[in-house]
Tab-separated table of N, CA, C and O in Angstrom:
chain	number	residue	atom	x	y	z
A	253	MET	N	89.280	125.782	13.859
A	253	MET	CA	89.094	125.573	15.315
A	253	MET	C	89.568	124.172	15.711
A	253	MET	O	89.904	123.990	16.815
A	254	SER	N	89.480	123.237	14.772
A	254	SER	CA	89.848	121.855	15.183
A	254	SER	C	91.349	121.733	15.584
A	254	SER	O	91.675	120.798	16.300
A	255	GLU	N	92.139	122.661	15.087
A	255	GLU	CA	93.537	122.631	15.517
A	255	GLU	C	93.759	122.866	16.978
A	255	GLU	O	94.728	122.543	17.609
A	256	TYR	N	92.774	123.568	17.615
A	256	TYR	CA	92.868	123.903	19.005
A	256	TYR	C	92.159	122.888	19.921
A	256	TYR	O	92.254	122.959	21.089
A	257	ASP	N	91.404	121.965	19.294
A	257	ASP	CA	90.719	120.929	20.038
A	257	ASP	C	91.703	119.787	20.321
A	257	ASP	O	91.813	118.803	19.574
A	258	LEU	N	92.484	119.983	21.329
A	258	LEU	CA	93.638	119.054	21.610
A	258	LEU	C	93.182	117.683	22.087
A	258	LEU	O	93.870	116.687	21.777
A	259	ASN	N	92.045	117.588	22.772
A	259	ASN	CA	91.650	116.264	23.288
A	259	ASN	C	90.723	115.538	22.300
A	259	ASN	O	90.272	114.466	22.534
A	260	GLY	N	90.283	116.231	21.187
A	260	GLY	CA	89.471	115.687	20.167
A	260	GLY	C	87.988	115.371	20.573
A	260	GLY	O	87.427	114.542	19.959
A	261	ASN	N	87.495	116.152	21.520
A	261	ASN	CA	86.084	115.901	21.900
A	261	ASN	C	85.123	116.724	21.096
A	261	ASN	O	83.886	116.644	21.347
A	262	GLY	N	85.609	117.521	20.152
A	262	GLY	CA	84.687	118.230	19.276
A	262	GLY	C	84.288	119.615	19.763
A	262	GLY	O	83.507	120.299	19.150
A	263	LYS	N	84.781	119.999	20.900
A	263	LYS	CA	84.484	121.351	21.377
A	263	LYS	C	85.776	121.924	22.051
A	263	LYS	O	86.634	121.172	22.448
A	264	ILE	N	85.783	123.228	22.158
A	264	ILE	CA	86.896	123.906	22.725
A	264	ILE	C	86.652	124.127	24.221
A	264	ILE	O	85.750	124.811	24.688
A	265	ASP	N	87.510	123.469	25.034
A	265	ASP	CA	87.415	123.513	26.487
A	265	ASP	C	88.073	124.854	26.944
A	265	ASP	O	88.831	125.408	26.144
A	266	PRO	N	87.892	125.200	28.175
A	266	PRO	CA	88.505	126.523	28.608
A	266	PRO	C	90.030	126.504	28.536
A	266	PRO	O	90.593	127.548	28.146
A	267	ASP	N	90.687	125.462	28.804
A	267	ASP	CA	92.214	125.449	28.695
A	267	ASP	C	92.586	125.520	27.232
A	267	ASP	O	93.534	126.145	26.821
A	268	GLU	N	91.823	124.856	26.332
A	268	GLU	CA	92.101	124.914	24.890
A	268	GLU	C	91.807	126.363	24.387
A	268	GLU	O	92.465	126.833	23.486
A	269	ARG	N	90.813	126.998	24.952
A	269	ARG	CA	90.457	128.352	24.535
A	269	ARG	C	91.578	129.275	24.919
A	269	ARG	O	91.908	130.196	24.159
A	270	GLU	N	92.150	129.119	26.117
A	270	GLU	CA	93.289	129.898	26.498
A	270	GLU	C	94.490	129.730	25.545
A	270	GLU	O	95.094	130.729	25.118
A	271	ILE	N	94.712	128.508	25.098
A	271	ILE	CA	95.812	128.249	24.181
A	271	ILE	C	95.532	128.967	22.810
A	271	ILE	O	96.350	129.551	22.184
A	272	MET	N	94.267	128.849	22.403
A	272	MET	CA	93.787	129.524	21.146
A	272	MET	C	94.012	131.027	21.219
A	272	MET	O	94.500	131.616	20.298
A	273	LEU	N	93.543	131.589	22.298
A	273	LEU	CA	93.640	133.066	22.494
A	273	LEU	C	95.129	133.529	22.487
A	273	LEU	O	95.525	134.549	21.925
A	274	GLU	N	95.972	132.743	23.218
A	274	GLU	CA	97.391	133.054	23.298
A	274	GLU	C	98.051	132.964	21.906
A	274	GLU	O	98.824	133.842	21.535
A	275	ASP	N	97.616	131.932	21.125
A	275	ASP	CA	98.199	131.825	19.737
A	275	ASP	C	97.775	132.949	18.870
A	275	ASP	O	98.616	133.533	18.198
A	276	ARG	N	96.531	133.329	18.986
A	276	ARG	CA	96.067	134.519	18.205
A	276	ARG	C	96.727	135.782	18.584
A	276	ARG	O	97.120	136.588	17.807
A	277	ARG	N	96.922	135.912	19.948
A	277	ARG	CA	97.646	137.173	20.408
A	277	ARG	C	99.061	137.213	19.925
A	277	ARG	O	99.544	138.222	19.424
A	278	ARG	N	99.735	136.095	19.976
A	278	ARG	CA	101.128	136.051	19.458
A	278	ARG	C	101.206	136.304	17.960
A	278	ARG	O	102.167	136.990	17.488
A	279	LYS	N	100.268	135.764	17.206
A	279	LYS	CA	100.235	136.042	15.775
A	279	LYS	C	100.027	137.479	15.468
A	279	LYS	O	100.682	138.084	14.566
A	280	MET	N	99.165	138.141	16.254
A	280	MET	CA	98.938	139.599	16.064
A	280	MET	C	100.182	140.382	16.402
A	280	MET	O	100.533	141.337	15.707
A	281	LEU	N	100.867	140.006	17.484
A	281	LEU	CA	102.066	140.751	17.915
A	281	LEU	C	103.139	140.534	16.884
A	281	LEU	O	103.882	141.543	16.545
A	282	ASP	N	103.312	139.318	16.328
A	282	ASP	CA	104.293	139.076	15.286
A	282	ASP	C	104.009	139.911	14.011
A	282	ASP	O	104.845	140.434	13.412
A	283	SER	N	102.715	139.959	13.709
A	283	SER	CA	102.343	140.757	12.484
A	283	SER	C	102.576	142.262	12.710
A	283	SER	O	103.168	142.890	11.851
A	284	ASP	N	102.311	142.783	13.897
A	284	ASP	CA	102.612	144.097	14.203
A	284	ASP	C	104.077	144.395	14.148
A	284	ASP	O	104.503	145.460	13.611
A	285	ALA	N	104.919	143.517	14.779
A	285	ALA	CA	106.366	143.696	14.732
A	285	ALA	C	106.887	143.677	13.286
A	285	ALA	O	107.810	144.456	12.969
A	286	LYS	N	106.358	142.797	12.496
A	286	LYS	CA	106.769	142.715	11.074
A	286	LYS	C	106.472	144.018	10.306
A	286	LYS	O	107.335	144.547	9.624
A	287	ARG	N	105.242	144.538	10.533
A	287	ARG	CA	104.928	145.815	9.908
A	287	ARG	C	105.765	146.973	10.368
A	287	ARG	O	106.162	147.828	9.522
A	288	ASP	N	106.022	147.027	11.673
A	288	ASP	CA	106.890	148.079	12.181
A	288	ASP	C	108.285	147.963	11.605
A	288	ASP	O	108.874	148.995	11.283
A	289	THR	N	108.838	146.771	11.539
A	289	THR	CA	110.171	146.609	10.961
A	289	THR	C	110.245	147.000	9.464
A	289	THR	O	111.155	147.723	9.035
A	290	GLN	N	109.204	146.620	8.719
A	290	GLN	CA	109.148	146.971	7.334
A	290	GLN	C	109.056	148.541	7.182
A	290	GLN	O	109.681	149.148	6.275
A	291	ARG	N	108.253	149.110	8.004
A	291	ARG	CA	108.075	150.576	7.929
A	291	ARG	C	109.396	151.338	8.235
A	291	ARG	O	109.742	152.233	7.594
A	292	ARG	N	110.102	150.834	9.306
A	292	ARG	CA	111.403	151.478	9.653
A	292	ARG	C	112.350	151.299	8.491
A	292	ARG	O	113.187	152.268	8.237
A	293	LEU	N	112.424	150.208	7.894
A	293	LEU	CA	113.377	149.901	6.789
A	293	LEU	C	113.080	150.814	5.607
A	293	LEU	O	113.949	151.360	5.000
A	294	THR	N	111.783	150.987	5.318
A	294	THR	CA	111.360	151.809	4.188
A	294	THR	C	111.719	153.341	4.491
A	294	THR	O	112.210	154.018	3.621
A	295	VAL	N	111.478	153.720	5.741
A	295	VAL	CA	111.859	155.116	6.139
A	295	VAL	C	113.363	155.307	6.034
A	295	VAL	O	113.817	156.339	5.457
A	296	ALA	N	114.108	154.301	6.463
A	296	ALA	CA	115.618	154.473	6.365
A	296	ALA	C	116.034	154.547	4.903
A	296	ALA	O	116.918	155.305	4.584
A	297	CYS	N	115.425	153.737	4.028
A	297	CYS	CA	115.831	153.740	2.622
A	297	CYS	C	115.420	155.044	2.007
A	297	CYS	O	116.183	155.701	1.181
A	298	ALA	N	114.240	155.498	2.267
A	298	ALA	CA	113.738	156.797	1.660
A	298	ALA	C	114.640	157.920	2.197
A	298	ALA	O	115.016	158.832	1.409
A	299	ALA	N	114.974	157.966	3.487
A	299	ALA	CA	115.774	158.971	4.025
A	299	ALA	C	117.206	158.964	3.404
A	299	ALA	O	117.798	159.965	3.134
A	300	GLY	N	117.708	157.740	3.190
A	300	GLY	CA	119.008	157.574	2.558
A	300	GLY	C	119.035	158.102	1.201
A	300	GLY	O	119.994	158.766	0.719
A	301	MET	N	117.916	157.877	0.410
A	301	MET	CA	117.910	158.392	-0.954
A	301	MET	C	117.836	159.908	-0.943
A	301	MET	O	118.415	160.539	-1.793
A	302	LEU	N	117.189	160.485	0.072
A	302	LEU	CA	117.040	161.957	0.116
A	302	LEU	C	118.373	162.594	0.620
A	302	LEU	O	118.760	163.661	0.192
A	303	LEU	N	119.066	161.885	1.537
A	303	LEU	CA	120.322	162.431	2.088
A	303	LEU	C	121.559	162.144	1.283
A	303	LEU	O	122.614	162.754	1.524
A	304	TYR	N	121.413	161.233	0.326
A	304	TYR	CA	122.655	160.788	-0.425
A	304	TYR	C	123.276	161.970	-1.165
A	304	TYR	O	124.498	162.062	-1.066
A	305	PRO	N	122.604	162.840	-1.869
A	305	PRO	CA	123.193	163.966	-2.498
A	305	PRO	C	123.913	164.909	-1.495
A	305	PRO	O	124.998	165.406	-1.827
A	306	PHE	N	123.375	165.003	-0.314
A	306	PHE	CA	123.988	165.870	0.709
A	306	PHE	C	125.273	165.250	1.136
A	306	PHE	O	126.256	166.013	1.527
A	307	ALA	N	125.367	163.976	1.200
A	307	ALA	CA	126.600	163.302	1.586
A	307	ALA	C	127.718	163.587	0.582
A	307	ALA	O	128.869	163.827	0.967
A	308	ILE	N	127.363	163.569	-0.703
A	308	ILE	CA	128.289	163.901	-1.795
A	308	ILE	C	128.749	165.357	-1.578
A	308	ILE	O	129.968	165.649	-1.723
A	309	LEU	N	127.802	166.276	-1.345
A	309	LEU	CA	128.173	167.659	-1.207
A	309	LEU	C	129.041	167.898	-0.034
A	309	LEU	O	130.032	168.682	-0.071
A	310	VAL	N	128.711	167.273	1.104
A	310	VAL	CA	129.539	167.379	2.323
A	310	VAL	C	130.953	166.882	2.128
A	310	VAL	O	131.963	167.536	2.505
A	311	ALA	N	131.054	165.681	1.482
A	311	ALA	CA	132.391	165.126	1.261
A	311	ALA	C	133.176	166.033	0.326
A	311	ALA	O	134.376	166.306	0.520
A	312	SER	N	132.519	166.649	-0.648
A	312	SER	CA	133.231	167.567	-1.543
A	312	SER	C	133.607	168.832	-0.827
A	312	SER	O	134.712	169.345	-1.034
A	313	ALA	N	132.689	169.319	-0.003
A	313	ALA	CA	133.014	170.590	0.739
A	313	ALA	C	134.120	170.390	1.719
A	313	ALA	O	134.866	171.332	2.013
A	314	LEU	N	134.239	169.206	2.306
A	314	LEU	CA	135.296	169.005	3.257
A	314	LEU	C	136.646	168.606	2.603
A	314	LEU	O	137.677	168.395	3.305
A	315	GLY	N	136.625	168.705	1.305
A	315	GLY	CA	137.921	168.453	0.602
A	315	GLY	C	138.199	166.977	0.296
A	315	GLY	O	139.310	166.667	-0.122
A	316	PHE	N	137.227	166.124	0.479
A	316	PHE	CA	137.390	164.694	0.131
A	316	PHE	C	136.856	164.465	-1.253
A	316	PHE	O	135.870	163.797	-1.465
A	317	SER	N	137.567	165.023	-2.276
A	317	SER	CA	137.024	164.922	-3.573
A	317	SER	C	137.068	163.461	-4.094
A	317	SER	O	136.179	163.075	-4.873
A	318	GLU	N	138.030	162.676	-3.666
A	318	GLU	CA	138.128	161.279	-4.081
A	318	GLU	C	136.925	160.522	-3.485
A	318	GLU	O	136.290	159.789	-4.161
A	319	ALA	N	136.587	160.807	-2.254
A	319	ALA	CA	135.466	160.132	-1.588
A	319	ALA	C	134.162	160.585	-2.223
A	319	ALA	O	133.265	159.767	-2.386
A	320	ALA	N	134.047	161.784	-2.535
A	320	ALA	CA	132.818	162.346	-3.189
A	320	ALA	C	132.694	161.630	-4.539
A	320	ALA	O	131.527	161.359	-4.937
A	321	SER	N	133.727	161.463	-5.238
A	321	SER	CA	133.716	160.823	-6.562
A	321	SER	C	133.269	159.390	-6.378
A	321	SER	O	132.421	158.844	-7.106
A	322	LEU	N	133.832	158.670	-5.405
A	322	LEU	CA	133.410	157.298	-5.189
A	322	LEU	C	131.964	157.131	-4.792
A	322	LEU	O	131.230	156.239	-5.221
A	323	ILE	N	131.508	158.014	-3.934
A	323	ILE	CA	130.093	158.021	-3.471
A	323	ILE	C	129.215	158.276	-4.664
A	323	ILE	O	128.170	157.671	-4.768
A	324	ALA	N	129.549	159.215	-5.482
A	324	ALA	CA	128.740	159.579	-6.676
A	324	ALA	C	128.760	158.355	-7.696
A	324	ALA	O	127.731	158.155	-8.343
A	325	ASP	N	129.865	157.620	-7.707
A	325	ASP	CA	129.901	156.498	-8.621
A	325	ASP	C	128.915	155.365	-8.275
A	325	ASP	O	128.339	154.716	-9.163
A	326	ILE	N	128.698	155.199	-6.967
A	326	ILE	CA	127.807	154.093	-6.566
A	326	ILE	C	126.374	154.647	-6.262
A	326	ILE	O	125.519	153.838	-5.905
A	327	ALA	N	126.161	155.855	-6.535
A	327	ALA	CA	124.816	156.441	-6.291
A	327	ALA	C	123.769	155.755	-7.060
A	327	ALA	O	122.632	155.519	-6.541
A	328	THR	N	124.000	155.437	-8.359
A	328	THR	CA	122.894	154.801	-9.161
A	328	THR	C	122.531	153.484	-8.641
A	328	THR	O	121.333	153.142	-8.564
A	329	VAL	N	123.502	152.700	-8.212
A	329	VAL	CA	123.203	151.339	-7.666
A	329	VAL	C	122.398	151.481	-6.345
A	329	VAL	O	121.377	150.790	-6.130
A	330	TYR	N	122.829	152.416	-5.500
A	330	TYR	CA	122.190	152.583	-4.217
A	330	TYR	C	120.742	153.076	-4.386
A	330	TYR	O	119.790	152.580	-3.770
A	331	VAL	N	120.493	154.055	-5.295
A	331	VAL	CA	119.191	154.592	-5.469
A	331	VAL	C	118.277	153.565	-6.039
A	331	VAL	O	117.102	153.454	-5.627
A	332	VAL	N	118.727	152.731	-6.980
A	332	VAL	CA	117.919	151.660	-7.554
A	332	VAL	C	117.533	150.642	-6.509
A	332	VAL	O	116.387	150.253	-6.386
A	333	ALA	N	118.465	150.278	-5.703
A	333	ALA	CA	118.216	149.296	-4.590
A	333	ALA	C	117.240	149.831	-3.554
A	333	ALA	O	116.303	149.180	-3.207
A	334	ALA	N	117.476	151.070	-3.099
A	334	ALA	CA	116.601	151.626	-2.132
A	334	ALA	C	115.236	151.911	-2.682
A	334	ALA	O	114.211	151.708	-1.963
A	335	SER	N	115.147	152.273	-3.965
A	335	SER	CA	113.828	152.462	-4.617
A	335	SER	C	113.104	151.149	-4.648
A	335	SER	O	111.876	151.059	-4.531
A	336	GLY	N	113.826	150.060	-4.932
A	336	GLY	CA	113.175	148.713	-4.916
A	336	GLY	C	112.591	148.334	-3.605
A	336	GLY	O	111.500	147.757	-3.510
A	337	VAL	N	113.267	148.656	-2.532
A	337	VAL	CA	112.773	148.428	-1.222
A	337	VAL	C	111.531	149.234	-0.915
A	337	VAL	O	110.459	148.733	-0.454
A	338	VAL	N	111.540	150.485	-1.255
A	338	VAL	CA	110.418	151.331	-1.054
A	338	VAL	C	109.196	150.879	-1.891
A	338	VAL	O	108.089	150.764	-1.448
A	339	ALA	N	109.477	150.582	-3.178
A	339	ALA	CA	108.409	150.104	-4.068
A	339	ALA	C	107.798	148.827	-3.566
A	339	ALA	O	106.599	148.624	-3.687
A	340	ALA	N	108.674	147.871	-3.153
A	340	ALA	CA	108.124	146.603	-2.629
A	340	ALA	C	107.298	146.790	-1.375
A	340	ALA	O	106.185	146.186	-1.281
A	341	TYR	N	107.658	147.660	-0.505
A	341	TYR	CA	106.888	147.996	0.642
A	341	TYR	C	105.490	148.472	0.308
A	341	TYR	O	104.471	147.956	0.761
A	342	PHE	N	105.421	149.475	-0.557
A	342	PHE	CA	104.116	149.988	-0.950
A	342	PHE	C	103.303	148.958	-1.798
A	342	PHE	O	102.115	148.892	-1.696
A	343	GLY	N	103.985	148.297	-2.641
A	343	GLY	CA	103.341	147.208	-3.369
A	343	GLY	C	102.702	146.159	-2.583
A	343	GLY	O	101.527	145.734	-2.737
A	344	PHE	N	103.414	145.609	-1.583
A	344	PHE	CA	102.893	144.582	-0.742
A	344	PHE	C	101.825	145.075	0.209
A	344	PHE	O	100.856	144.375	0.518
A	345	ASN	N	101.937	146.357	0.591
A	345	ASN	CA	100.823	146.916	1.398
A	345	ASN	C	99.597	147.058	0.580
A	345	ASN	O	98.471	146.856	1.087
A	346	ALA	N	99.728	147.416	-0.708
A	346	ALA	CA	98.561	147.558	-1.518
A	346	ALA	C	97.916	146.180	-1.764
A	346	ALA	O	96.720	146.019	-1.764
A	347	MET	N	98.756	145.126	-1.894
A	347	MET	CA	98.218	143.783	-2.103
A	347	MET	C	97.526	143.270	-0.868
A	347	MET	O	96.470	142.652	-0.958
A	348	GLU	N	98.037	143.630	0.335
A	348	GLU	CA	97.404	143.174	1.582
A	348	GLU	C	96.025	143.903	1.817
A	348	GLU	O	95.121	143.361	2.334
A	349	ALA	N	95.982	145.149	1.282
A	349	ALA	CA	94.775	145.932	1.434
A	349	ALA	C	93.609	145.355	0.664
A	349	ALA	O	92.447	145.504	0.995
A	350	THR	N	93.977	144.676	-0.483
A	350	THR	CA	92.934	144.117	-1.343
A	350	THR	C	92.441	142.763	-0.773
A	350	THR	O	91.420	142.279	-1.314
A	351	LYS	N	93.112	142.167	0.097
A	351	LYS	CA	92.698	140.839	0.654
A	351	LYS	C	91.479	140.987	1.524
A	351	LYS	O	91.280	141.837	2.291
């Protein structure tokens, strides 16, 4: 609370209280935005991992055998990276829940 006591009189005045409440509100909004962004990134990675085999099948069905081969070649790297993002999201959420 002392960080919000701007005039140093030992108590929170009404104007200092407004500053404190605004600071807390902004911290909550920032935290919410961060969680939403992390959730969207995780959903995008998980969806990509699920749709990746279909991309290979579609490229092959459309006659792009070279493209399908290239996509299949980088599949292992993509799946490992996307899995890391998803695992980190769930790991950090579990750590925050224990606090």
